[in-house]
Short mmCIF file of C-alpha atoms in Angstrom, two decimals:
data_model
loop_
_atom_site.label_atom_id
_atom_site.label_comp_id
_atom_site.label_asym_id
_atom_site.label_seq_id
_atom_site.Cartn_x
_atom_site.Cartn_y
_atom_site.Cartn_z
CA ALA A 1 -11.08 0.05 12.47
CA GLN A 2 -12.12 -0.35 8.93
CA THR A 3 -11.06 -3.28 7.45
CA VAL A 4 -11.06 -5.06 3.97
CA THR A 5 -11.14 -8.33 2.53
CA GLN A 6 -10.28 -10.04 -0.41
CA SER A 7 -11.66 -13.67 -1.12
CA GLN A 8 -10.20 -14.91 -4.27
CA PRO A 9 -6.56 -15.66 -3.02
CA GLU A 10 -6.32 -16.72 -6.90
CA MET A 11 -7.46 -16.36 -10.11
CA SER A 12 -6.50 -16.60 -13.45
CA VAL A 13 -8.14 -15.45 -16.95
CA GLN A 14 -7.49 -16.10 -20.90
CA GLU A 15 -5.24 -13.12 -22.62
CA ALA A 16 -8.06 -11.31 -24.10
CA GLU A 17 -10.55 -12.04 -22.46
CA THR A 18 -12.14 -10.75 -18.53
CA VAL A 19 -11.98 -10.92 -15.00
CA THR A 20 -13.38 -9.52 -11.95
CA LEU A 21 -11.41 -9.24 -8.72
CA SER A 22 -13.97 -8.92 -5.81
CA CYS A 23 -13.12 -7.07 -2.52
CA THR A 24 -15.55 -6.09 0.33
CA TYR A 25 -15.21 -3.90 3.19
CA ASP A 26 -16.46 -2.41 6.56
CA THR A 27 -16.51 1.09 7.61
CA SER A 28 -18.36 3.40 9.78
CA GLU A 29 -17.76 6.81 7.92
CA SER A 30 -19.61 8.04 4.76
CA ASP A 31 -17.00 9.32 3.10
CA TYR A 32 -13.62 7.64 1.75
CA TYR A 33 -11.33 6.23 -0.58
CA LEU A 34 -10.73 3.02 -2.84
CA PHE A 35 -8.68 2.11 -4.36
CA TRP A 36 -7.01 -0.90 -6.25
CA TYR A 37 -3.59 -1.01 -6.54
CA LYS A 38 -1.30 -4.13 -8.84
CA GLN A 39 2.39 -5.41 -7.70
CA PRO A 40 4.09 -7.00 -9.94
CA PRO A 41 6.77 -9.69 -9.78
CA SER A 42 9.24 -6.25 -8.81
CA ARG A 43 6.96 -5.31 -5.67
CA GLN A 44 6.28 -2.20 -7.31
CA MET A 45 3.17 -0.77 -5.79
CA ILE A 46 1.26 0.89 -9.25
CA LEU A 47 -2.17 2.42 -8.34
CA VAL A 48 -4.92 1.09 -10.75
CA ILE A 49 -7.76 2.94 -10.52
CA ARG A 50 -9.50 5.17 -7.57
CA GLN A 51 -13.10 5.47 -6.67
CA GLU A 52 -14.14 8.93 -4.49
CA ALA A 53 -17.09 7.24 -1.99
CA TYR A 54 -19.41 10.04 -2.54
CA LYS A 55 -19.01 9.43 -6.06
CA GLN A 56 -21.83 7.40 -7.68
CA GLN A 57 -19.98 6.82 -11.25
CA ASN A 58 -18.20 4.12 -11.60
CA ALA A 59 -14.52 5.15 -12.16
CA THR A 60 -13.05 3.66 -15.27
CA GLU A 61 -9.30 3.96 -16.62
CA ASN A 62 -9.13 2.52 -20.58
CA ARG A 63 -9.33 -1.61 -19.57
CA PHE A 64 -9.65 -1.31 -16.05
CA SER A 65 -13.25 -0.50 -14.07
CA VAL A 66 -14.60 -0.87 -10.86
CA ASN A 67 -18.18 -1.58 -9.60
CA PHE A 68 -18.96 0.39 -6.29
CA GLN A 69 -21.74 -0.67 -3.98
CA LYS A 70 -21.62 1.66 -1.34
CA ALA A 71 -24.45 -0.09 0.08
CA ALA A 72 -23.34 -3.28 0.03
CA LYS A 73 -19.62 -2.05 0.79
CA SER A 74 -18.67 -3.95 -2.19
CA PHE A 75 -16.37 -2.50 -4.65
CA SER A 76 -14.85 -5.05 -7.52
CA LEU A 77 -11.78 -4.41 -9.93
CA LYS A 78 -13.00 -5.90 -13.71
CA ILE A 79 -10.08 -6.70 -15.93
CA SER A 80 -10.80 -6.46 -19.69
CA ASP A 81 -9.31 -7.93 -22.86
CA SER A 82 -6.73 -9.00 -20.15
CA GLN A 83 -3.00 -8.47 -21.02
CA LEU A 84 0.08 -10.78 -20.37
CA GLY A 85 1.49 -7.66 -18.59
CA ASP A 86 -1.48 -7.60 -16.23
CA ALA A 87 -0.37 -10.92 -14.53
CA ALA A 88 -0.24 -9.61 -11.02
CA MET A 89 -1.04 -9.37 -6.97
CA TYR A 90 -4.01 -7.15 -6.65
CA PHE A 91 -4.86 -5.17 -3.78
CA CYS A 92 -8.01 -3.28 -2.54
CA ALA A 93 -7.28 -0.74 0.05
CA TYR A 94 -9.55 1.67 1.68
CA ARG A 95 -8.60 5.40 2.80
CA SER A 96 -10.04 7.31 5.08
CA ALA A 97 -11.56 10.51 3.35
CA ASP A 98 -11.11 12.76 7.49
CA ALA A 99 -8.16 14.73 7.56
CA GLY A 100 -8.51 15.28 10.98
CA GLY A 101 -5.78 12.87 13.67
CA THR A 102 -2.04 12.03 12.79
CA SER A 103 -2.83 8.93 10.52
CA TYR A 104 -4.60 10.61 7.53
CA GLY A 105 -3.86 9.02 4.32
CA LYS A 106 -2.90 6.02 5.33
CA LEU A 107 -4.67 3.04 3.67
CA THR A 108 -5.45 -0.12 4.79
CA PHE A 109 -4.96 -2.85 1.85
CA GLY A 110 -6.98 -6.42 1.90
CA GLN A 111 -5.24 -9.82 1.48
CA GLY A 112 -4.75 -9.57 -2.59
CA THR A 113 -5.39 -12.00 -5.11
CA ILE A 114 -2.79 -13.27 -7.46
CA LEU A 115 -4.22 -12.88 -10.75
CA THR A 116 -2.42 -15.03 -13.74
CA VAL A 117 -2.97 -14.47 -17.80
CA HIS A 118 -2.43 -17.93 -19.93
CA PRO A 119 -1.55 -16.58 -23.80
CA GLY B 1 4.81 12.18 -11.44
CA ALA B 2 5.83 12.38 -7.35
CA VAL B 3 8.53 10.08 -6.79
CA VAL B 4 9.56 7.94 -3.76
CA SER B 5 13.34 7.19 -3.16
CA GLN B 6 13.56 3.89 -0.95
CA HIS B 7 17.26 3.14 0.26
CA PRO B 8 18.29 0.23 0.26
CA SER B 9 17.22 -2.34 -2.09
CA ARG B 10 18.28 -5.04 -0.91
CA VAL B 11 20.52 -5.55 3.11
CA ILE B 12 20.66 -8.77 4.51
CA CYS B 13 22.97 -8.62 7.92
CA LYS B 14 23.77 -10.62 10.59
CA SER B 15 21.41 -11.70 13.91
CA GLY B 16 22.11 -9.03 16.51
CA THR B 17 23.18 -5.75 14.17
CA SER B 18 21.26 -2.37 12.68
CA VAL B 19 20.22 -2.13 9.34
CA LYS B 20 19.02 1.33 8.61
CA ILE B 21 15.95 2.07 5.45
CA GLU B 22 15.90 5.03 4.23
CA CYS B 23 12.73 6.90 2.17
CA ARG B 24 12.59 9.65 0.48
CA SER B 25 10.27 12.31 -0.80
CA LEU B 26 12.93 13.77 -4.26
CA ASP B 27 10.34 16.34 -5.50
CA PHE B 28 7.73 16.79 -2.87
CA GLN B 29 7.51 17.86 0.89
CA ALA B 30 6.14 14.94 2.91
CA THR B 31 4.34 15.96 6.46
CA THR B 32 3.70 12.13 6.67
CA MET B 33 5.35 8.84 6.23
CA PHE B 34 4.06 5.13 6.24
CA TRP B 35 6.36 2.05 7.21
CA TYR B 36 4.74 -0.52 5.54
CA ARG B 37 5.94 -4.90 5.86
CA GLN B 38 4.94 -7.36 3.72
CA PHE B 39 5.86 -10.64 4.20
CA PRO B 40 5.78 -13.03 0.69
CA LYS B 41 2.29 -13.43 -0.86
CA GLN B 42 1.06 -11.60 1.79
CA SER B 43 -1.06 -8.29 2.00
CA LEU B 44 0.82 -4.75 3.39
CA MET B 45 0.88 -4.70 6.76
CA LEU B 46 1.02 -0.96 7.88
CA MET B 47 3.76 -0.99 10.98
CA ALA B 48 3.77 2.64 12.12
CA THR B 49 3.16 6.32 10.78
CA SER B 50 6.11 8.51 10.43
CA ASN B 51 5.40 12.51 11.14
CA GLU B 52 8.08 15.37 10.87
CA GLY B 53 8.84 16.71 14.03
CA SER B 54 7.40 14.33 16.06
CA LYS B 55 7.28 10.70 17.41
CA ALA B 56 6.26 8.26 14.90
CA THR B 57 2.58 6.82 15.81
CA TYR B 58 2.75 2.62 15.83
CA GLU B 59 0.48 0.16 14.66
CA GLN B 60 -0.21 -2.19 18.19
CA GLY B 61 1.81 -4.88 18.25
CA VAL B 62 4.62 -2.75 16.29
CA GLU B 63 7.82 -2.86 18.96
CA LYS B 64 9.14 0.67 18.92
CA ASP B 65 12.27 -0.59 20.67
CA LYS B 66 12.70 -2.68 18.07
CA PHE B 67 11.43 -0.62 14.83
CA LEU B 68 13.01 3.03 15.10
CA ILE B 69 11.22 5.63 13.26
CA ASN B 70 12.86 8.84 12.90
CA HIS B 71 11.04 11.71 10.42
CA ALA B 72 13.74 14.71 10.81
CA SER B 73 12.57 16.50 7.46
CA LEU B 74 9.95 17.41 5.41
CA THR B 75 11.39 14.38 2.94
CA LEU B 76 13.02 12.30 4.83
CA SER B 77 12.22 9.77 7.19
CA THR B 78 14.15 6.69 8.20
CA LEU B 79 13.15 3.75 9.80
CA THR B 80 16.18 1.64 11.92
CA VAL B 81 15.37 -2.36 13.07
CA THR B 82 17.45 -2.95 15.68
CA SER B 83 19.12 -5.96 17.18
CA ALA B 84 17.74 -7.56 14.01
CA HIS B 85 16.86 -11.48 13.81
CA PRO B 86 16.03 -13.85 11.17
CA GLU B 87 12.15 -12.86 11.67
CA ASP B 88 13.13 -9.69 11.36
CA SER B 89 13.36 -10.78 7.72
CA SER B 90 10.39 -9.23 5.09
CA PHE B 91 9.91 -6.65 2.20
CA TYR B 92 10.00 -3.62 3.85
CA ILE B 93 7.68 -0.36 1.87
CA CYS B 94 7.78 3.21 2.50
CA SER B 95 4.66 5.59 1.57
CA ALA B 96 4.10 9.84 1.48
CA ARG B 97 1.82 12.04 0.49
CA ALA B 98 2.93 15.53 -0.43
CA SER B 99 1.93 17.66 2.14
CA LEU B 100 0.03 21.08 0.47
CA VAL B 101 -2.04 18.80 -1.39
CA TYR B 102 -4.95 18.13 -0.55
CA ASN B 103 -6.86 14.25 -0.75
CA SER B 104 -2.73 13.79 -2.21
CA PRO B 105 -2.67 9.59 -3.29
CA LEU B 106 0.07 7.78 -1.60
CA HIS B 107 3.61 7.59 -3.48
CA PHE B 108 5.80 4.25 -2.58
CA GLY B 109 8.98 3.37 -2.78
CA ASN B 110 9.90 0.66 -4.46
CA GLY B 111 10.46 -1.17 -1.26
CA THR B 112 13.55 -3.11 0.93
CA ARG B 113 13.91 -6.84 1.06
CA LEU B 114 15.88 -7.23 4.25
CA THR B 115 17.37 -10.45 5.19
CA VAL B 116 18.96 -11.38 8.03
CA THR B 117 21.19 -14.07 8.12
#
C-alpha cells in the first residue's frame, strides 16, 4: 500500500515571501500521479498542481511549483510571492496510474500542513 | 468545468437515527465515486469506493453495515449513516471521476458536516 507523509503540521510565511511545504511518499509502483490540494476554511478541496511520475520536468502553475525527486520519493510544493488567500490546509496526495481494478482513481492523502500567511 | 454536488451541506440528527448524504455528478458520468471522512484539522481518510451497479469496496476498519453506499446510476451515489452516534459526527466528502475520460482528475463535492446529538 502507498503512504504519503507530510512532516510539517504547521507552517507560516510573511506575505510576498516564499514557502516550501514538504511531502514524501512510499510506493512500489513506477507510474503514478502526485497532487497538491488546498483546503481553505470553506473545506472545499481545490487542486493546486499535479505531477505525472514519468515526467522529469517539475510542474508549475503560476506562483506554485513543485520539486519532484522520484528516486528520493519526495514531492515538495513551493509557493512564491505568498498571498493572504494562500492561507489554508495543504494536502499532498498520491494516485496510482494503474487503470485496472475497481478503486482506480482513488487518492491517498498525507496528514496535511496548515499554512498561515502573515500580512 | 466538472461539478460534483453534495447534499446536504450540514445536517444535525439525533442519536439512533439514519442520515443519507447524496453525491451527484452534474455534467459528467461517474462510474466510480469515493467517500472520504475528515476530522477537524486532520487528513481525508478514504472510507469506500462506490462503483455504479455493483457493491461498494470498503476500506479496512469501515463498517459496511453502518455506512451503506448505493451507486444506482452513473450520476448519483449515496452514503447512509445508519443508527448514527455522536462518534459518527464528522465531515464527509465525496469525489468522482469522469468515466469516459482517461486519467481524468477527481472532482470533489463541497462536503457534508454531520453532527449527531
